[in-house]
């Protein structure tokens, strides 16, 4: 956690997590932790605060750098979130050297401009879906890359691997990859705490009661359902080479004033 600062403009770049997938607002649109965090920041300061979100689902880190990063810098933020990498490591043959270079350049260039940069790393994915244990080593390598880039450049880091709450299945959507509304809510609170905003000291407190654990037959059925509903379509898109993020536009491409809600 850092000392409290006043921010003028926040820009978020990244993939589906930052876009807000599986956290739906009252109109069925994606909300997400970045939207929620912007509201927390606006509520914590008297000065006007603007927010833009350029994130696009499915993008790899080099695509985020190529299509979002310069656009984000051109908006002249003083607060910038840069997240991504899971799409790289769950795909075939991730290029870890390129991942490290992309994070180093993005974090470092922004920091050199006096922008406060923040990011996060994933918890152990073993609990998330049937393939989680196979992705574990790759996610751990990604986490180490992001940690090193943050340490080298002074970017703020939320390390979800250090918090038991992050592996509570009640925070995750049924697709086994994205947070649900509660997960996005907790992420926003965690980042607010990281930025030094009062009132979020207890974001990582355990949820009431233990999560429900399915019995063996239920788990087999749930795993099969997951494979049909989520893994199969994802694999199919990859096999026919559907462009990453095809047809999706940034939900908030220009900075807009965030109204204070409380």
Short mmCIF file of C-alpha atoms in Angstrom, two decimals:
data_model
loop_
_atom_site.label_atom_id
_atom_site.label_comp_id
_atom_site.label_asym_id
_atom_site.label_seq_id
_atom_site.Cartn_x
_atom_site.Cartn_y
_atom_site.Cartn_z
CA UNK A 1 0.00 0.00 0.00
CA UNK A 2 1.24 3.51 -0.82
CA UNK A 3 0.39 6.87 0.65
CA UNK A 4 -2.80 8.55 -0.53
CA UNK A 5 -2.44 10.50 -3.78
CA UNK A 6 -4.87 12.56 -5.78
CA UNK A 7 -5.30 11.43 -9.37
CA UNK A 8 -6.55 13.36 -12.37
CA UNK A 9 -6.96 10.66 -15.00
CA UNK A 10 -6.89 6.84 -14.91
CA UNK A 11 -6.51 4.72 -18.05
CA UNK A 12 -6.86 0.91 -17.98
CA UNK A 13 -5.38 -1.37 -20.65
CA UNK A 14 -5.38 -5.14 -20.86
CA UNK A 15 -7.54 -8.12 -21.78
CA UNK A 16 -10.88 -9.53 -20.64
CA UNK A 17 -10.16 -9.19 -16.92
CA UNK A 18 -9.73 -5.43 -17.29
CA UNK A 19 -12.58 -5.17 -19.79
CA UNK A 20 -14.74 -6.63 -17.02
CA UNK A 21 -15.98 -9.93 -18.43
CA UNK A 22 -18.56 -11.81 -16.35
CA UNK A 23 -19.32 -8.83 -14.10
CA UNK A 24 -22.61 -7.57 -15.52
CA UNK A 25 -24.29 -4.25 -14.80
CA UNK A 26 -28.07 -3.73 -14.69
CA UNK A 27 -28.17 -3.45 -18.49
CA UNK A 28 -26.20 -6.63 -19.12
CA UNK A 29 -23.02 -4.77 -20.11
CA UNK A 30 -19.66 -5.63 -18.61
CA UNK A 31 -18.66 -3.58 -15.59
CA UNK A 32 -15.52 -5.02 -13.94
CA UNK A 33 -12.93 -4.13 -11.35
CA UNK A 34 -11.49 -1.16 -13.26
CA UNK A 35 -14.90 0.56 -13.42
CA UNK A 36 -15.45 -0.16 -9.73
CA UNK A 37 -11.97 1.08 -8.82
CA UNK A 38 -12.54 4.33 -10.71
CA UNK A 39 -15.64 4.90 -8.59
CA UNK A 40 -13.66 4.27 -5.39
CA UNK A 41 -10.99 6.77 -6.42
CA UNK A 42 -13.56 9.41 -7.40
CA UNK A 43 -15.34 8.97 -4.07
CA UNK A 44 -12.11 9.39 -2.12
CA UNK A 45 -11.08 12.78 -3.50
CA UNK A 46 -12.62 16.20 -4.01
CA UNK A 47 -10.84 16.92 -7.29
CA UNK A 48 -12.44 15.89 -10.64
CA UNK A 49 -11.38 12.45 -11.81
CA UNK A 50 -11.55 10.95 -15.31
CA UNK A 51 -11.36 7.34 -16.46
CA UNK A 52 -10.89 5.50 -19.77
CA UNK A 53 -10.80 1.75 -20.44
CA UNK A 54 -9.17 0.47 -23.65
CA UNK A 55 -9.06 -3.24 -22.71
CA UNK A 56 -10.13 -5.88 -25.24
CA UNK A 57 -10.79 -9.53 -24.46
CA UNK A 58 -8.52 -12.33 -25.76
CA UNK A 59 -5.53 -10.13 -26.57
CA UNK A 60 -1.99 -11.27 -25.93
CA UNK A 61 0.47 -8.92 -24.24
CA UNK A 62 2.26 -7.92 -27.44
CA UNK A 63 -1.16 -7.08 -28.93
CA UNK A 64 -2.00 -4.97 -25.89
CA UNK A 65 1.28 -3.14 -26.36
CA UNK A 66 0.71 -2.67 -30.10
CA UNK A 67 -2.95 -1.61 -30.02
CA UNK A 68 -3.56 -0.01 -26.62
CA UNK A 69 -0.36 1.23 -25.02
CA UNK A 70 0.47 4.26 -27.16
CA UNK A 71 -3.20 5.22 -27.25
CA UNK A 72 -3.25 5.08 -23.46
CA UNK A 73 -0.15 7.29 -23.17
CA UNK A 74 -1.67 9.79 -25.60
CA UNK A 75 -4.53 10.29 -23.14
CA UNK A 76 -1.96 11.61 -20.64
CA UNK A 77 -2.97 9.60 -17.57
CA UNK A 78 -1.33 9.98 -14.19
CA UNK A 79 -2.60 6.51 -13.22
CA UNK A 80 -2.31 3.50 -15.56
CA UNK A 81 -3.16 -0.18 -15.06
CA UNK A 82 -1.39 -2.65 -17.35
CA UNK A 83 -2.52 -6.25 -17.08
CA UNK A 84 -2.44 -9.36 -19.25
CA UNK A 85 -0.53 -12.51 -20.02
CA UNK A 86 -2.98 -15.27 -19.16
CA UNK A 87 -4.06 -15.55 -22.80
CA UNK A 88 -0.40 -15.96 -23.73
CA UNK A 89 0.31 -18.77 -21.29
CA UNK A 90 -2.84 -20.81 -21.90
CA UNK A 91 -2.13 -20.77 -25.62
CA UNK A 92 0.50 -22.86 -27.42
CA UNK A 93 4.20 -22.05 -27.07
CA UNK A 94 4.24 -18.82 -25.04
CA UNK A 95 7.23 -16.57 -25.72
CA UNK A 96 8.38 -15.72 -22.21
CA UNK A 97 11.23 -13.53 -23.44
CA UNK A 98 8.81 -11.37 -25.42
CA UNK A 99 6.45 -11.21 -22.45
CA UNK A 100 9.25 -9.94 -20.22
CA UNK A 101 10.34 -7.36 -22.80
CA UNK A 102 6.81 -6.07 -23.31
CA UNK A 103 6.13 -5.67 -19.59
CA UNK A 104 9.52 -4.03 -18.98
CA UNK A 105 9.00 -1.51 -21.77
CA UNK A 106 5.39 -0.68 -20.90
CA UNK A 107 5.98 -0.35 -17.16
CA UNK A 108 9.27 1.47 -17.58
CA UNK A 109 8.23 3.99 -20.23
CA UNK A 110 5.14 4.96 -18.29
CA UNK A 111 7.07 5.25 -15.03
CA UNK A 112 9.67 7.46 -16.73
CA UNK A 113 6.83 9.83 -17.60
CA UNK A 114 5.83 10.08 -13.96
CA UNK A 115 2.75 7.87 -14.34
CA UNK A 116 1.76 5.64 -11.43
CA UNK A 117 1.56 2.11 -12.89
CA UNK A 118 -0.14 -0.84 -11.22
CA UNK A 119 -0.84 -4.46 -12.09
CA UNK A 120 -1.55 -7.87 -10.55
CA UNK A 121 -0.49 -11.50 -10.71
CA UNK A 122 -2.71 -14.56 -10.54
CA UNK A 123 -3.17 -17.10 -7.74
CA UNK A 124 -2.33 -20.74 -8.35
CA UNK A 125 -4.90 -21.73 -11.04
CA UNK A 126 -5.15 -25.37 -9.98
CA UNK A 127 -8.56 -24.83 -8.39
CA UNK A 128 -10.07 -22.90 -11.31
CA UNK A 129 -10.90 -25.52 -13.94
CA UNK A 130 -9.93 -29.06 -15.02
CA UNK A 131 -6.87 -27.77 -16.88
CA UNK A 132 -5.70 -25.50 -14.08
CA UNK A 133 -3.06 -27.90 -12.81
CA UNK A 134 -1.56 -28.15 -16.31
CA UNK A 135 -1.38 -24.35 -16.63
CA UNK A 136 0.11 -23.89 -13.17
CA UNK A 137 3.78 -23.86 -14.19
CA UNK A 138 3.13 -21.40 -17.01
CA UNK A 139 1.13 -19.07 -14.77
CA UNK A 140 3.90 -19.16 -12.16
CA UNK A 141 6.45 -18.18 -14.82
CA UNK A 142 4.18 -15.33 -15.95
CA UNK A 143 3.85 -14.19 -12.35
CA UNK A 144 7.63 -14.13 -11.92
CA UNK A 145 7.98 -12.08 -15.11
CA UNK A 146 5.44 -9.50 -13.94
CA UNK A 147 6.95 -9.36 -10.45
CA UNK A 148 10.40 -8.71 -11.89
CA UNK A 149 9.14 -6.00 -14.26
CA UNK A 150 7.28 -4.31 -11.41
CA UNK A 151 10.32 -4.45 -9.13
CA UNK A 152 12.59 -3.08 -11.86
CA UNK A 153 10.33 -0.13 -12.70
CA UNK A 154 8.54 0.70 -9.46
CA UNK A 155 5.12 -0.43 -10.67
CA UNK A 156 2.68 -1.27 -7.88
CA UNK A 157 1.85 -4.97 -7.67
CA UNK A 158 -1.16 -6.80 -6.27
CA UNK A 159 0.07 -10.35 -5.71
CA UNK A 160 -3.06 -12.48 -5.50
CA UNK A 161 -0.99 -15.60 -4.84
CA UNK A 162 -0.44 -14.26 -1.31
CA UNK A 163 -4.14 -14.14 -0.38
CA UNK A 164 -6.23 -17.20 0.43
CA UNK A 165 -9.40 -15.32 -0.54
CA UNK A 166 -8.27 -15.27 -4.18
CA UNK A 167 -8.75 -19.04 -4.45
CA UNK A 168 -12.26 -19.05 -3.01
CA UNK A 169 -14.42 -20.42 -5.87
CA UNK A 170 -17.25 -18.09 -4.88
CA UNK A 171 -15.27 -15.22 -6.44
CA UNK A 172 -14.97 -16.90 -9.83
CA UNK A 173 -17.38 -17.28 -12.73
CA UNK A 174 -18.49 -20.68 -14.00
CA UNK A 175 -16.21 -20.41 -17.04
CA UNK A 176 -13.29 -21.15 -14.73
CA UNK A 177 -11.24 -18.20 -15.98
CA UNK A 178 -12.86 -14.88 -15.05
CA UNK A 179 -13.99 -13.35 -11.80
CA UNK A 180 -17.71 -12.96 -11.17
CA UNK A 181 -19.27 -9.78 -9.78
CA UNK A 182 -17.93 -10.56 -6.31
CA UNK A 183 -14.46 -11.30 -7.63
CA UNK A 184 -14.37 -8.00 -9.53
CA UNK A 185 -15.67 -6.22 -6.44
CA UNK A 186 -12.87 -7.67 -4.32
CA UNK A 187 -10.26 -6.83 -6.98
CA UNK A 188 -11.39 -3.21 -6.99
CA UNK A 189 -11.20 -3.09 -3.21
CA UNK A 190 -7.74 -4.67 -3.26
CA UNK A 191 -6.44 -2.11 -5.74
CA UNK A 192 -8.03 0.73 -3.76
CA UNK A 193 -6.13 -0.53 -0.72
CA UNK A 194 -2.93 -0.79 -2.78
CA UNK A 195 -3.37 2.86 -3.82
CA UNK A 196 -3.75 3.93 -0.20
CA UNK A 197 -7.47 4.72 -0.21
CA UNK A 198 -9.06 4.50 3.23
CA UNK A 199 -11.76 1.96 4.04
CA UNK A 200 -10.43 -1.14 2.27
CA UNK A 201 -8.13 -2.67 4.89
CA UNK A 202 -10.28 -5.78 5.18
CA UNK A 203 -10.75 -6.58 1.51
CA UNK A 204 -9.00 -9.97 1.90
CA UNK A 205 -11.00 -11.17 4.90
CA UNK A 206 -12.44 -14.67 4.31
CA UNK A 207 -16.05 -14.93 3.16
CA UNK A 208 -18.54 -16.24 5.72
CA UNK A 209 -18.60 -20.03 5.93
CA UNK A 210 -16.61 -22.49 3.82
CA UNK A 211 -17.23 -22.79 0.06
CA UNK A 212 -19.32 -25.76 -1.02
CA UNK A 213 -17.20 -28.68 -2.26
CA UNK A 214 -18.90 -30.96 -4.81
CA UNK A 215 -18.72 -34.70 -4.31
CA UNK A 216 -16.82 -36.85 -6.79
CA UNK A 217 -19.68 -37.55 -9.23
CA UNK A 218 -20.76 -33.92 -9.20
CA UNK A 219 -17.21 -32.87 -9.99
CA UNK A 220 -16.97 -35.24 -12.94
CA UNK A 221 -20.23 -33.90 -14.32
CA UNK A 222 -19.17 -30.30 -13.75
CA UNK A 223 -15.84 -30.91 -15.50
CA UNK A 224 -17.57 -32.41 -18.51
CA UNK A 225 -20.04 -29.53 -18.65
CA UNK A 226 -17.15 -27.05 -18.47
CA UNK A 227 -15.38 -28.79 -21.35
CA UNK A 228 -18.48 -28.62 -23.56
CA UNK A 229 -19.60 -25.08 -22.67
CA UNK A 230 -16.28 -23.27 -22.32
CA UNK A 231 -13.19 -25.20 -23.37
CA UNK A 232 -14.60 -26.61 -26.60
CA UNK A 233 -15.65 -23.26 -28.08
CA UNK A 234 -12.35 -21.64 -27.03
CA UNK A 235 -10.40 -24.46 -28.67
CA UNK A 236 -12.55 -24.21 -31.80
CA UNK A 237 -11.87 -20.50 -32.20
CA UNK A 238 -8.17 -21.17 -31.94
CA UNK A 239 -8.26 -23.96 -34.52
CA UNK A 240 -9.91 -21.73 -37.14
CA UNK A 241 -7.65 -18.80 -36.19
CA UNK A 242 -10.33 -16.32 -35.23
CA UNK A 243 -8.47 -13.02 -34.67
CA UNK A 244 -8.07 -12.15 -31.00
CA UNK A 245 -10.70 -9.66 -29.90
CA UNK A 246 -12.43 -9.71 -33.29
CA UNK A 247 -15.36 -7.30 -33.46
CA UNK A 248 -14.81 -5.89 -29.97
CA UNK A 249 -14.25 -2.17 -29.43
CA UNK A 250 -13.00 -0.49 -26.25
CA UNK A 251 -15.95 0.16 -23.97
CA UNK A 252 -14.63 3.51 -22.76
CA UNK A 253 -12.09 4.78 -25.33
CA UNK A 254 -11.97 8.39 -24.14
CA UNK A 255 -11.64 9.73 -20.60
CA UNK A 256 -14.97 10.55 -18.96
CA UNK A 257 -15.65 12.23 -15.67
CA UNK A 258 -16.50 9.72 -12.94
CA UNK A 259 -19.36 10.86 -10.75
CA UNK A 260 -18.91 10.58 -7.01
CA UNK A 261 -21.43 8.01 -5.75
CA UNK A 262 -20.71 8.13 -2.01
#
